[in-house]
Structure formats: structure tokens, C-alpha cells
Amino acid sequence: MRMISLQSGSNGNCIYVEADGVRLLVDAGISGRQAEVRLNQHGLDIRQIDAVLISHDHVDHTRSLGIFQRKYALPAYVTEKTLAAARRHRLGNLGDVRHFDAGTRLCFGRVTVETVATPHDGADGVAFVVDDGRSRLGILTDLGHAFAGLDDLVASLDAVLIESNFDPDLLANGPRPEYVKQRVRGPGGHLSNHDAAEVLHRANGRLRWACLGHLSEDNNRPDLVLSTHQAILGDRFPLHLASRYAAGQALDV
């Protein structure tokens, strides 16, 4: 199984996952052109993607869903509530839309994608676990908080992209309005660096690597992310960062 973060952050999210010949994109928050170019950098053709999975309705995850559909003819998997809420972003005409219910499993040949309901403040948000029968990869961003069951979920994974969104001190002293700060650190917001590191720390040793994503531009820094995680995790497994601005390296599991 292989994962490539094409971009991760409030300015746009799109993650490539390949498993047993199945090629998926998780979220459509970057432009079609960006997705095409960044996949090409890894020798991949966006027109050979099998499906786009949408995690929730916020614009940084859905803004280009219409382009991915109309220009590249990619099937979209999304809950009905998520799509209804996302239409406020002017997605345009959509063709091949396949609805699922949060908590169900999607099947692509021998690959299963588990959808996990999250308490993030979207309309009907989910996280995803891709399972090819040999390895399990989690794409876990926009989680709200470290909800019941998250520890067990992470302990079942071989690799994970998990949000590590903010540093509490930078958030508290940053430029955002107070209501935004309360949202970010509230039960429908995001995991802090410490929150994410503690979740990983409580995993049972199965993880082979973790990629830390959805870093806030104003309320975090890459060095703080790594230093916080390393202080809690030590050198238990490799840590990677998902860029807000470019495609990352291919990570295999």
C-alpha cells in the first residue's frame, strides 16, 4: 500500500492512496490542475483514479469536487448530508455520485475502506481506514477531539496520516478571533500536537510510521510538531510531515 499527501491543511486537502491496484483520492480540496501535476510528479495519471472519497463538507476538502468529476470523470463517494452541505460551495453539476452512510464499508475489489464517524463540526464527517488484507492505513484528519474509540482504531493500524493541527500556546496568543480559537480547541475542532502525540503514544506498537498533517498556518510550526511528538514518542517509529503547499514523498506500508 502507498500513500502520497498531495496537500494537507486548511488551504486544501487531497491524499492519494494506492492498494492492491486500487487508486483513490481522499478529498478534493485542491485544484484539478494541482492534483494532476502533483500526481504526475510521482508518475501517476489522475484519469486512472478509481474514486474520490469525501470526508466532510468544508471547502478545504470539497472545493474542486465538481472539477474532479467533470474534467476527469472520477466517481465521488460522499454521504448525502455531506454533499447537501457542500453544495453551498458552488460545486456545479455532478454526475457519478455514490452515497454511503457513515460507519459503513466501501469495497473496491479486494480493498475495503472503513468509514468512521467523527465529531468534527462538519455536516456528517468521516475518517477513513484503507485495508487491503495485509495492511491498514488510516486517513484521520478533522477529528473534532480524541473521541471514544479513536485509541482502539489507531492501535489497529499499520500506518496513519493523523492531524496535528495546533500548538496551544500559539493558538492562545495568535491573531484569530476568540470564537475561532474556541472552535479549534473545542469538541468539534481539531487535535493539538499534544493530543495527536498522546493518541499515537497509546497505540500498541503496530504502527510502522505516522504522517502528521493538517498543520495550522497561524497556530503551528513544523518544528513544534516534531519536537512535541518526539518528546512523547521518542524514536518508536518514523514521523513524517504533510506539507500545506506541495506533494510529499511516497510512503509505503
Coordinates of N, CA and C in Angstrom, one line a residue:
M1 N 0.9 -1.2 0.0 CA 0.0 0.0 0.0 C 0.9 1.2 0.0
R2 N 0.4 2.3 -0.7 CA 1.2 3.5 -0.8 C 0.3 4.7 -0.5
M3 N 0.9 5.7 0.2 CA 0.2 7.0 0.4 C 1.0 8.1 0.0
I4 N 0.4 9.1 -0.7 CA 1.1 10.4 -1.0 C 0.2 11.5 -0.6
S5 N 0.7 12.4 0.3 CA -0.1 13.6 0.6 C 0.2 14.6 -0.5
L6 N -0.9 14.9 -1.3 CA -0.7 16.0 -2.3 C -0.8 17.4 -1.7
Q7 N -1.5 17.5 -0.6 CA -1.6 18.7 0.2 C -2.4 18.5 1.4
S8 N -2.1 19.1 2.5 CA -2.8 18.9 3.7 C -2.8 20.2 4.6
G9 N -4.0 20.7 4.8 CA -4.1 22.0 5.6 C -5.4 22.7 5.3
S10 N -5.7 23.7 6.0 CA -6.9 24.5 5.8 C -7.0 25.2 4.4
N11 N -5.8 25.2 3.7 CA -5.8 25.8 2.3 C -6.1 24.7 1.3
G12 N -6.3 23.5 1.7 CA -6.7 22.5 0.7 C -6.2 21.1 1.1
N13 N -7.0 20.1 0.9 CA -6.6 18.7 1.3 C -6.9 17.7 0.1
C14 N -5.9 16.9 -0.1 CA -6.1 15.8 -1.1 C -5.0 14.8 -0.9
I15 N -5.4 13.5 -0.6 CA -4.4 12.5 -0.3 C -4.6 11.3 -1.3
Y16 N -3.5 10.8 -1.8 CA -3.6 9.7 -2.7 C -3.2 8.4 -2.0
V17 N -4.0 7.4 -2.2 CA -3.8 6.1 -1.6 C -3.9 5.0 -2.7
E18 N -2.9 4.1 -2.8 CA -3.0 3.0 -3.7 C -2.8 1.7 -3.0
A19 N -3.7 0.8 -3.2 CA -3.7 -0.5 -2.5 C -4.2 -1.6 -3.4
D20 N -3.4 -2.6 -3.7 CA -3.8 -3.8 -4.5 C -4.4 -3.3 -5.8
G21 N -3.7 -2.4 -6.4 CA -4.1 -1.9 -7.7 C -5.2 -0.9 -7.8
V22 N -5.8 -0.6 -6.6 CA -6.9 0.4 -6.5 C -6.3 1.7 -6.2
R23 N -6.7 2.8 -6.9 CA -6.2 4.1 -6.7 C -7.3 5.0 -6.3
L24 N -7.1 5.7 -5.1 CA -8.1 6.5 -4.5 C -7.5 7.9 -4.2
L25 N -8.4 8.9 -4.3 CA -8.1 10.2 -3.7 C -9.0 10.4 -2.5
V26 N -8.5 10.9 -1.4 CA -9.3 11.3 -0.3 C -9.3 12.8 -0.2
D27 N -10.5 13.3 -0.5 CA -10.8 14.7 -0.6 C -10.4 15.4 -1.8
A28 N -11.1 16.5 -2.1 CA -10.9 17.3 -3.4 C -10.7 18.7 -3.1
G29 N -9.8 19.1 -2.2 CA -9.7 20.5 -1.7 C -8.6 21.3 -2.4
I30 N -8.0 20.7 -3.4 CA -7.0 21.4 -4.2 C -7.5 21.4 -5.7
S31 N -7.0 22.3 -6.5 CA -7.5 22.4 -7.9 C -7.2 21.2 -8.7
G32 N -8.0 21.0 -9.7 CA -7.7 19.8 -10.6 C -6.3 19.9 -11.2
R33 N -5.9 21.1 -11.6 CA -4.5 21.2 -12.1 C -3.5 20.9 -11.1
Q34 N -3.6 21.3 -9.9 CA -2.6 21.0 -8.9 C -2.6 19.5 -8.6
A35 N -3.8 18.8 -8.5 CA -3.8 17.4 -8.3 C -3.2 16.7 -9.5
E36 N -3.5 17.1 -10.7 CA -2.9 16.4 -11.9 C -1.4 16.6 -11.9
V37 N -0.9 17.8 -11.7 CA 0.6 18.0 -11.7 C 1.3 17.2 -10.6
R38 N 0.7 17.2 -9.4 CA 1.4 16.6 -8.3 C 1.4 15.1 -8.4
L39 N 0.3 14.5 -9.0 CA 0.3 13.1 -9.3 C 1.3 12.8 -10.4
N40 N 1.4 13.6 -11.4 CA 2.4 13.4 -12.4 C 3.8 13.4 -11.9
Q41 N 4.1 14.2 -10.9 CA 5.4 14.2 -10.3 C 5.8 12.8 -9.8
H42 N 4.8 12.0 -9.4 CA 5.0 10.7 -9.0 C 4.8 9.6 -10.0
G43 N 4.6 10.1 -11.3 CA 4.4 9.1 -12.4 C 3.0 8.6 -12.4
L44 N 2.0 9.3 -11.9 CA 0.6 8.9 -11.8 C -0.3 9.8 -12.7
D45 N -1.3 9.2 -13.2 CA -2.3 9.8 -14.1 C -3.6 10.0 -13.3
I46 N -4.0 11.2 -13.1 CA -5.3 11.4 -12.4 C -6.5 10.8 -13.0
R47 N -6.4 10.6 -14.3 CA -7.5 9.9 -15.0 C -7.6 8.4 -14.7
Q48 N -6.6 7.9 -14.1 CA -6.7 6.5 -13.7 C -7.1 6.3 -12.2
I49 N -7.5 7.4 -11.6 CA -8.0 7.2 -10.2 C -9.4 6.5 -10.3
D50 N -9.6 5.6 -9.3 CA -10.8 4.8 -9.3 C -12.0 5.6 -8.6
A51 N -11.7 6.4 -7.6 CA -12.7 7.1 -6.9 C -12.1 8.2 -6.0
V52 N -13.0 9.2 -5.8 CA -12.7 10.3 -4.8 C -13.6 10.1 -3.6
L53 N -13.0 10.0 -2.4 CA -13.7 9.8 -1.2 C -13.7 11.2 -0.4
I54 N -14.9 11.6 -0.1 CA -15.0 12.9 0.6 C -15.3 12.7 2.1
S55 N -14.4 13.4 2.9 CA -14.5 13.2 4.4 C -15.6 14.0 5.0
H56 N -15.7 15.3 4.5 CA -16.8 16.2 5.1 C -16.9 17.4 4.2
D57 N -17.9 18.3 4.6 CA -18.3 19.3 3.6 C -17.5 20.6 3.6
H58 N -16.5 20.8 4.5 CA -15.8 22.0 4.5 C -15.0 22.3 3.2
V59 N -14.9 23.5 2.8 CA -14.5 23.9 1.5 C -13.0 23.4 1.2
D60 N -12.2 23.3 2.2 CA -10.8 22.8 2.0 C -10.8 21.3 1.7
H61 N -11.9 20.7 1.7 CA -12.0 19.3 1.4 C -12.9 19.0 0.1
T62 N -13.6 20.0 -0.3 CA -14.6 19.7 -1.4 C -14.6 20.7 -2.5
R63 N -13.8 21.8 -2.5 CA -13.9 22.9 -3.4 C -13.8 22.4 -4.9
S64 N -13.0 21.4 -5.2 CA -12.8 21.0 -6.6 C -13.5 19.7 -6.9
L65 N -14.5 19.3 -6.1 CA -15.1 18.0 -6.4 C -15.8 18.1 -7.8
G66 N -16.4 19.2 -8.1 CA -17.0 19.3 -9.5 C -16.0 19.2 -10.6
I67 N -14.9 19.8 -10.4 CA -13.8 19.7 -11.4 C -13.3 18.3 -11.6
F68 N -13.1 17.6 -10.4 CA -12.6 16.2 -10.5 C -13.6 15.4 -11.2
Q69 N -14.9 15.7 -11.1 CA -16.0 14.9 -11.8 C -16.0 15.3 -13.3
R70 N -16.2 16.6 -13.6 CA -16.4 17.0 -15.0 C -15.2 16.9 -15.9
K71 N -14.0 17.2 -15.3 CA -12.8 17.2 -16.2 C -12.2 15.8 -16.2
Y72 N -12.2 15.1 -15.1 CA -11.5 13.8 -15.0 C -12.4 12.6 -14.9
A73 N -13.7 12.8 -14.8 CA -14.7 11.7 -14.7 C -14.5 10.8 -13.6
L74 N -14.2 11.3 -12.4 CA -13.9 10.5 -11.2 C -15.2 10.3 -10.4
P75 N -15.5 9.0 -10.1 CA -16.7 8.8 -9.2 C -16.4 9.4 -7.8
A76 N -17.5 10.0 -7.3 CA -17.4 10.6 -5.9 C -18.2 9.7 -4.9
Y77 N -17.5 9.4 -3.8 CA -18.2 8.7 -2.7 C -18.3 9.7 -1.6
V78 N -19.6 9.9 -1.2 CA -19.8 11.0 -0.2 C -21.2 10.7 0.5
T79 N -21.3 11.1 1.7 CA -22.6 10.9 2.4 C -23.6 12.0 1.8
E80 N -24.9 11.6 1.9 CA -25.9 12.6 1.4 C -25.9 13.9 2.2
K81 N -25.7 13.9 3.5 CA -25.7 15.1 4.3 C -24.5 15.9 3.9
T82 N -23.3 15.3 3.7 CA -22.1 16.0 3.4 C -22.3 16.7 2.0
L83 N -22.8 16.0 1.0 CA -22.9 16.6 -0.3 C -23.9 17.7 -0.2
A84 N -25.0 17.6 0.5 CA -26.0 18.6 0.6 C -25.4 19.9 1.2
A85 N -24.6 19.7 2.2 CA -23.9 20.9 2.8 C -22.8 21.5 1.9
A86 N -22.1 20.6 1.2 CA -21.0 21.1 0.4 C -21.5 21.8 -0.8
R87 N -22.7 21.7 -1.2 CA -23.2 22.4 -2.4 C -23.2 23.9 -2.3
R88 N -23.2 24.3 -1.0 CA -23.1 25.8 -0.8 C -21.8 26.4 -1.4
H89 N -20.8 25.5 -1.7 CA -19.5 26.0 -2.3 C -19.6 26.0 -3.8
R90 N -20.8 25.9 -4.4 CA -20.9 26.0 -5.8 C -20.1 25.0 -6.6
L91 N -20.4 23.7 -6.3 CA -19.7 22.6 -6.9 C -20.0 22.5 -8.4
G92 N -21.2 23.0 -8.8 CA -21.6 22.8 -10.2 C -22.3 21.4 -10.4
N93 N -22.5 21.1 -11.6 CA -23.2 19.8 -11.9 C -22.3 18.6 -11.6
L94 N -22.9 17.7 -10.9 CA -22.1 16.4 -10.6 C -22.8 15.3 -11.2
G95 N -22.0 14.3 -11.7 CA -22.6 13.2 -12.4 C -22.5 11.9 -11.5
D96 N -21.4 11.2 -11.5 CA -21.3 9.9 -10.8 C -21.1 10.1 -9.4
V97 N -22.1 10.2 -8.6 CA -22.1 10.3 -7.1 C -22.6 9.1 -6.5
R98 N -21.9 8.5 -5.6 CA -22.3 7.3 -4.9 C -22.3 7.5 -3.4
H99 N -23.5 7.5 -2.9 CA -23.7 7.8 -1.4 C -23.4 6.6 -0.5
F100 N -22.8 6.9 0.6 CA -22.7 5.9 1.7 C -23.1 6.5 3.0
D101 N -23.3 5.6 4.0 CA -23.6 6.1 5.3 C -22.4 6.0 6.2
A102 N -22.2 7.0 7.0 CA -21.0 7.0 7.9 C -21.1 5.7 8.8
G103 N -19.9 5.1 8.9 CA -19.8 3.8 9.7 C -19.9 2.6 8.8
T104 N -20.2 2.7 7.5 CA -20.3 1.5 6.6 C -18.9 1.3 6.0
R105 N -18.8 0.2 5.2 CA -17.6 -0.1 4.5 C -17.8 0.0 3.0
L106 N -16.8 0.5 2.3 CA -16.8 0.6 0.9 C -15.9 -0.4 0.3
C107 N -16.3 -1.1 -0.8 CA -15.5 -2.2 -1.3 C -15.0 -1.8 -2.7
F108 N -13.7 -1.9 -3.0 CA -13.1 -1.7 -4.3 C -12.3 -3.0 -4.6
G109 N -12.9 -3.9 -5.3 CA -12.2 -5.2 -5.4 C -11.9 -5.8 -4.1
R110 N -10.6 -6.2 -3.8 CA -10.3 -6.8 -2.6 C -9.9 -5.8 -1.5
V111 N -10.0 -4.5 -1.8 CA -9.7 -3.4 -0.9 C -11.0 -2.9 -0.2
T112 N -10.9 -2.8 1.1 CA -12.1 -2.3 1.9 C -11.7 -0.9 2.5
V113 N -12.6 0.0 2.4 CA -12.4 1.3 3.1 C -13.5 1.4 4.2
E114 N -13.0 1.5 5.4 CA -13.9 1.7 6.5 C -14.1 3.1 6.7
T115 N -15.4 3.5 6.9 CA -15.7 4.9 7.2 C -16.1 5.1 8.7
V116 N -15.4 6.0 9.3 CA -15.6 6.2 10.8 C -16.1 7.6 11.1
A117 N -17.3 7.6 11.7 CA -17.9 8.9 12.0 C -17.1 9.7 13.0
T118 N -16.9 11.0 12.8 CA -16.1 11.8 13.6 C -17.0 13.0 14.2
P119 N -16.6 13.5 15.4 CA -17.3 14.6 16.0 C -16.9 16.0 15.5
H120 N -16.1 16.1 14.4 CA -15.7 17.4 13.8 C -17.0 18.1 13.4
D121 N -16.9 19.4 13.3 CA -18.2 20.2 13.1 C -18.6 20.4 11.7
G122 N -18.4 19.3 10.9 CA -19.0 19.3 9.6 C -20.3 18.7 9.7
A123 N -21.0 18.6 8.5 CA -22.4 18.1 8.5 C -22.5 16.6 8.8
D124 N -21.5 15.8 8.4 CA -21.6 14.3 8.6 C -20.2 13.8 8.3
G125 N -19.3 14.2 9.1 CA -17.9 13.9 8.8 C -17.5 12.5 9.1
V126 N -16.5 12.0 8.3 CA -15.9 10.7 8.5 C -14.4 10.7 8.3
A127 N -13.8 9.8 8.9 CA -12.4 9.4 8.7 C -12.4 8.1 7.9
F128 N -11.2 7.7 7.3 CA -11.2 6.5 6.5 C -10.0 5.6 6.9
V129 N -10.3 4.3 6.8 CA -9.2 3.3 7.0 C -9.3 2.4 5.8
V130 N -8.1 2.4 5.1 CA -8.0 1.5 3.9 C -7.3 0.2 4.3
D131 N -7.9 -0.9 3.9 CA -7.5 -2.2 4.3 C -7.4 -3.1 3.1
D132 N -6.2 -3.6 2.7 CA -6.0 -4.4 1.6 C -5.9 -5.9 1.9
G133 N -6.1 -6.2 3.2 CA -6.0 -7.6 3.7 C -4.6 -7.9 4.2
R134 N -3.7 -7.0 4.0 CA -2.3 -7.2 4.6 C -2.0 -6.1 5.5
S135 N -2.4 -4.8 5.1 CA -2.0 -3.6 5.9 C -3.3 -2.8 6.0
R136 N -3.2 -1.9 7.1 CA -4.3 -1.0 7.3 C -3.7 0.4 7.5
L137 N -4.3 1.3 6.7 CA -3.8 2.7 6.6 C -5.0 3.6 7.0
G138 N -4.7 4.5 8.0 CA -5.8 5.4 8.4 C -5.5 6.8 7.9
I139 N -6.5 7.5 7.4 CA -6.5 8.9 7.0 C -7.4 9.6 8.0
L140 N -6.8 10.2 9.0 CA -7.6 10.6 10.2 C -7.3 12.1 10.4
T141 N -8.1 13.0 9.7 CA -8.0 14.4 9.9 C -9.3 15.0 10.3
D142 N -9.3 16.2 10.8 CA -10.6 16.9 11.1 C -11.4 16.0 12.1
L143 N -10.8 15.6 13.2 CA -11.4 14.6 14.1 C -12.3 15.2 15.1
G144 N -12.2 16.5 15.4 CA -13.0 17.1 16.5 C -12.3 17.1 17.8
H145 N -12.1 15.9 18.3 CA -11.3 15.7 19.5 C -11.0 14.2 19.6
A146 N -10.2 13.8 20.6 CA -9.8 12.4 20.7 C -11.0 11.6 21.2
F147 N -11.9 11.3 20.4 CA -13.2 10.7 20.7 C -13.1 9.2 21.1
A148 N -14.1 8.7 21.8 CA -14.1 7.3 22.3 C -14.0 6.4 21.1
G149 N -13.1 5.5 21.2 CA -12.8 4.5 20.1 C -11.6 4.9 19.2
L150 N -11.1 6.2 19.3 CA -10.0 6.6 18.5 C -8.8 5.8 18.8
D151 N -8.5 5.6 20.1 CA -7.3 4.8 20.5 C -7.3 3.4 19.9
D152 N -8.4 2.7 20.1 CA -8.5 1.4 19.5 C -8.4 1.4 18.0
L153 N -8.9 2.4 17.4 CA -8.8 2.5 15.9 C -7.3 2.6 15.5
V154 N -6.6 3.6 16.1 CA -5.2 3.8 15.8 C -4.4 2.6 16.1
A155 N -4.7 1.9 17.2 CA -4.0 0.7 17.6 C -4.1 -0.4 16.5
S156 N -5.2 -0.4 15.7 CA -5.4 -1.4 14.7 C -4.7 -1.1 13.4
L157 N -4.0 0.0 13.3 CA -3.4 0.5 12.0 C -1.9 0.1 11.9
D158 N -1.5 0.0 10.7 CA 0.0 -0.2 10.4 C 0.6 1.1 10.0
A159 N -0.2 2.1 9.6 CA 0.4 3.4 9.3 C -0.8 4.4 9.3
V160 N -0.5 5.7 9.6 CA -1.6 6.7 9.7 C -1.1 8.0 9.3
L161 N -2.0 8.7 8.6 CA -1.9 10.2 8.5 C -2.9 10.7 9.5
I162 N -2.4 11.5 10.5 CA -3.3 12.0 11.5 C -3.1 13.5 11.7
E163 N -4.2 14.2 11.9 CA -4.0 15.6 12.1 C -3.2 16.0 13.4
S164 N -2.4 17.0 13.3 CA -1.7 17.6 14.4 C -1.8 19.1 14.2
N165 N -2.9 19.6 14.5 CA -3.3 20.9 13.9 C -2.7 22.1 14.5
F166 N -2.6 22.1 15.9 CA -2.3 23.4 16.5 C -1.4 23.2 17.7
D167 N -0.6 24.2 18.0 CA 0.1 24.4 19.3 C -0.7 25.2 20.2
P168 N -1.1 24.8 21.4 CA -2.0 25.6 22.3 C -1.5 27.0 22.6
D169 N -0.2 27.2 22.8 CA 0.3 28.5 23.1 C 0.2 29.4 21.9
L170 N 0.6 28.9 20.7 CA 0.4 29.7 19.5 C -1.0 30.1 19.2
L171 N -1.9 29.1 19.5 CA -3.3 29.4 19.3 C -3.8 30.5 20.2
A172 N -3.5 30.3 21.5 CA -3.9 31.3 22.5 C -3.4 32.7 22.3
N173 N -2.2 32.8 21.8 CA -1.6 34.1 21.6 C -1.6 34.6 20.1
G174 N -2.3 33.8 19.3 CA -2.3 34.2 17.9 C -3.4 35.2 17.5
P175 N -3.4 35.5 16.2 CA -4.3 36.6 15.7 C -5.7 36.3 15.4
R176 N -6.1 35.0 15.6 CA -7.5 34.7 15.3 C -8.5 35.2 16.3
P177 N -9.7 35.5 15.9 CA -10.7 35.9 16.9 C -11.0 34.8 17.9
E178 N -11.5 35.2 19.1 CA -11.6 34.3 20.2 C -12.6 33.2 19.8
Y179 N -13.7 33.5 19.1 CA -14.6 32.5 18.8 C -14.0 31.4 17.9
V180 N -13.0 31.8 17.0 CA -12.3 30.8 16.2 C -11.4 30.0 17.1
K181 N -10.7 30.6 18.0 CA -9.9 29.8 18.9 C -10.7 28.8 19.7
Q182 N -11.9 29.2 20.2 CA -12.7 28.3 20.9 C -13.2 27.1 20.0
R183 N -13.5 27.4 18.8 CA -13.9 26.3 17.9 C -12.8 25.4 17.6
V184 N -11.5 25.9 17.4 CA -10.4 25.0 17.1 C -10.1 24.0 18.2
R185 N -10.1 24.6 19.4 CA -9.8 23.7 20.6 C -11.0 23.0 21.2
G186 N -12.2 23.3 20.7 CA -13.4 22.7 21.2 C -13.6 21.3 20.7
P187 N -14.7 20.7 21.1 CA -15.0 19.3 20.8 C -15.3 19.0 19.3
G188 N -15.6 20.1 18.6 CA -15.8 19.9 17.1 C -14.7 20.4 16.3
G189 N -13.5 20.7 16.9 CA -12.4 21.3 16.2 C -11.4 20.3 15.7
H190 N -10.2 20.5 16.3 CA -9.0 19.7 15.8 C -8.2 19.2 17.0
L191 N -7.3 18.2 16.7 CA -6.4 17.8 17.7 C -5.2 18.7 17.7
S192 N -4.7 19.0 18.9 CA -3.4 19.7 19.1 C -2.3 18.8 18.8
N193 N -1.1 19.3 18.8 CA 0.1 18.5 18.7 C 0.2 17.5 19.8
H194 N -0.1 17.9 21.0 CA 0.0 17.1 22.2 C -1.1 16.0 22.1
D195 N -2.3 16.4 21.7 CA -3.4 15.4 21.6 C -3.0 14.3 20.6
A196 N -2.5 14.7 19.5 CA -2.2 13.7 18.5 C -1.1 12.8 18.9
A197 N -0.1 13.4 19.6 CA 1.1 12.6 20.1 C 0.6 11.6 21.1
E198 N -0.3 12.0 22.0 CA -0.8 11.1 23.0 C -1.6 9.9 22.4
V199 N -2.4 10.2 21.4 CA -3.1 9.2 20.7 C -2.1 8.1 20.1
L200 N -1.1 8.6 19.5 CA -0.1 7.7 18.9 C 0.7 7.0 20.0
H201 N 0.9 7.6 21.1 CA 1.7 7.0 22.2 C 0.9 5.8 22.8
R202 N -0.4 6.0 22.8 CA -1.3 4.9 23.3 C -1.5 3.7 22.4
A203 N -1.0 3.9 21.1 CA -1.1 2.7 20.2 C -0.3 1.6 20.7
N204 N -0.5 0.4 20.2 CA 0.1 -0.8 20.8 C 1.4 -1.3 20.2
G205 N 2.0 -0.5 19.3 CA 3.2 -0.9 18.7 C 3.1 -1.4 17.3
R206 N 1.9 -1.5 16.8 CA 1.8 -2.0 15.4 C 2.2 -1.0 14.3
L207 N 2.1 0.3 14.7 CA 2.4 1.4 13.7 C 3.8 1.3 13.2
R208 N 3.9 1.4 11.9 CA 5.2 1.4 11.2 C 5.7 2.9 11.0
W209 N 4.8 3.8 10.8 CA 5.1 5.2 10.6 C 3.8 6.0 10.8
A210 N 4.0 7.3 11.1 CA 2.9 8.2 11.2 C 3.3 9.5 10.4
C211 N 2.3 10.0 9.7 CA 2.4 11.2 8.9 C 1.5 12.3 9.6
L212 N 2.1 13.4 10.0 CA 1.4 14.4 10.8 C 0.9 15.5 9.8
G213 N -0.4 15.7 9.8 CA -1.0 16.6 8.8 C -1.9 17.6 9.3
H214 N -2.5 18.3 8.4 CA -3.5 19.4 8.6 C -2.9 20.4 9.6
L215 N -1.6 20.8 9.5 CA -1.0 21.8 10.4 C -1.6 23.2 10.1
S216 N -1.9 23.9 11.2 CA -2.4 25.2 11.0 C -1.3 26.2 10.6
E217 N -1.6 27.1 9.7 CA -0.7 28.1 9.2 C -0.3 29.1 10.3
D218 N -1.3 29.5 11.0 CA -1.0 30.6 12.1 C -0.7 30.0 13.4
N219 N -1.2 28.8 13.7 CA -1.2 28.3 15.1 C -0.3 27.1 15.3
N220 N 0.7 26.9 14.4 CA 1.6 25.8 14.5 C 2.8 26.1 13.7
R221 N 3.8 25.2 13.9 CA 5.1 25.3 13.1 C 5.6 23.9 13.0
P222 N 6.2 23.5 11.9 CA 6.7 22.1 11.7 C 7.6 21.7 12.8
D223 N 8.5 22.6 13.2 CA 9.5 22.3 14.3 C 8.8 22.0 15.6
L224 N 7.7 22.7 15.9 CA 6.9 22.4 17.1 C 6.2 21.1 17.0
V225 N 5.7 20.8 15.9 CA 5.0 19.5 15.7 C 6.0 18.4 16.0
L226 N 7.1 18.4 15.3 CA 8.1 17.3 15.5 C 8.6 17.2 16.9
S227 N 8.9 18.4 17.5 CA 9.5 18.3 18.9 C 8.5 17.8 19.9
T228 N 7.2 18.2 19.7 CA 6.2 17.7 20.6 C 6.0 16.2 20.5
H229 N 5.9 15.7 19.3 CA 5.8 14.3 19.1 C 7.0 13.5 19.5
Q230 N 8.2 14.0 19.2 CA 9.4 13.3 19.6 C 9.5 13.2 21.1
A231 N 9.1 14.3 21.8 CA 9.2 14.3 23.3 C 8.3 13.2 23.9
I232 N 7.2 12.9 23.3 CA 6.2 11.9 23.8 C 6.5 10.5 23.2
L233 N 6.9 10.5 22.0 CA 7.0 9.2 21.3 C 8.5 8.6 21.3
G234 N 9.4 9.6 21.4 CA 10.8 9.1 21.2 C 11.0 8.7 19.8
D235 N 11.8 7.6 19.6 CA 12.1 7.1 18.3 C 11.3 5.8 18.0
R236 N 10.1 5.7 18.5 CA 9.3 4.5 18.4 C 9.1 4.1 16.9
F237 N 8.8 5.1 16.1 CA 8.6 4.8 14.7 C 8.9 6.1 13.9
P238 N 9.1 6.1 12.6 CA 9.4 7.3 11.8 C 8.2 8.2 11.8
L239 N 8.5 9.5 11.8 CA 7.5 10.6 11.7 C 7.7 11.4 10.5
H240 N 6.6 11.7 9.7 CA 6.7 12.5 8.5 C 5.7 13.6 8.7
L241 N 6.0 14.7 7.9 CA 5.1 15.8 7.9 C 4.4 16.0 6.5
A242 N 3.1 16.2 6.5 CA 2.4 16.5 5.3 C 2.4 18.0 5.0
S243 N 2.9 18.4 3.9 CA 3.0 19.8 3.6 C 1.7 20.5 3.3
R244 N 1.6 21.8 3.6 CA 0.4 22.6 3.2 C 0.5 23.1 1.8
Y245 N 1.7 22.9 1.2 CA 2.0 23.6 -0.1 C 2.4 22.7 -1.3
A246 N 2.7 21.5 -1.0 CA 3.2 20.6 -2.1 C 3.0 19.2 -1.8
A247 N 3.2 18.3 -2.8 CA 3.1 16.9 -2.6 C 4.3 16.4 -1.8
G248 N 4.1 15.4 -1.0 CA 5.1 14.8 -0.2 C 5.7 13.6 -0.8
Q249 N 6.5 12.9 -0.1 CA 7.1 11.7 -0.6 C 6.1 10.6 -0.6
A250 N 6.4 9.5 -1.4 CA 5.5 8.3 -1.3 C 5.9 7.5 -0.1
L251 N 4.9 7.2 0.7 CA 5.1 6.4 1.9 C 4.5 5.0 1.8
D252 N 5.3 4.0 1.9 CA 4.8 2.6 1.7 C 4.5 1.9 3.0
V253 N 3.6 1.0 3.0 CA 3.3 0.2 4.2 C 2.8 -1.2 3.8

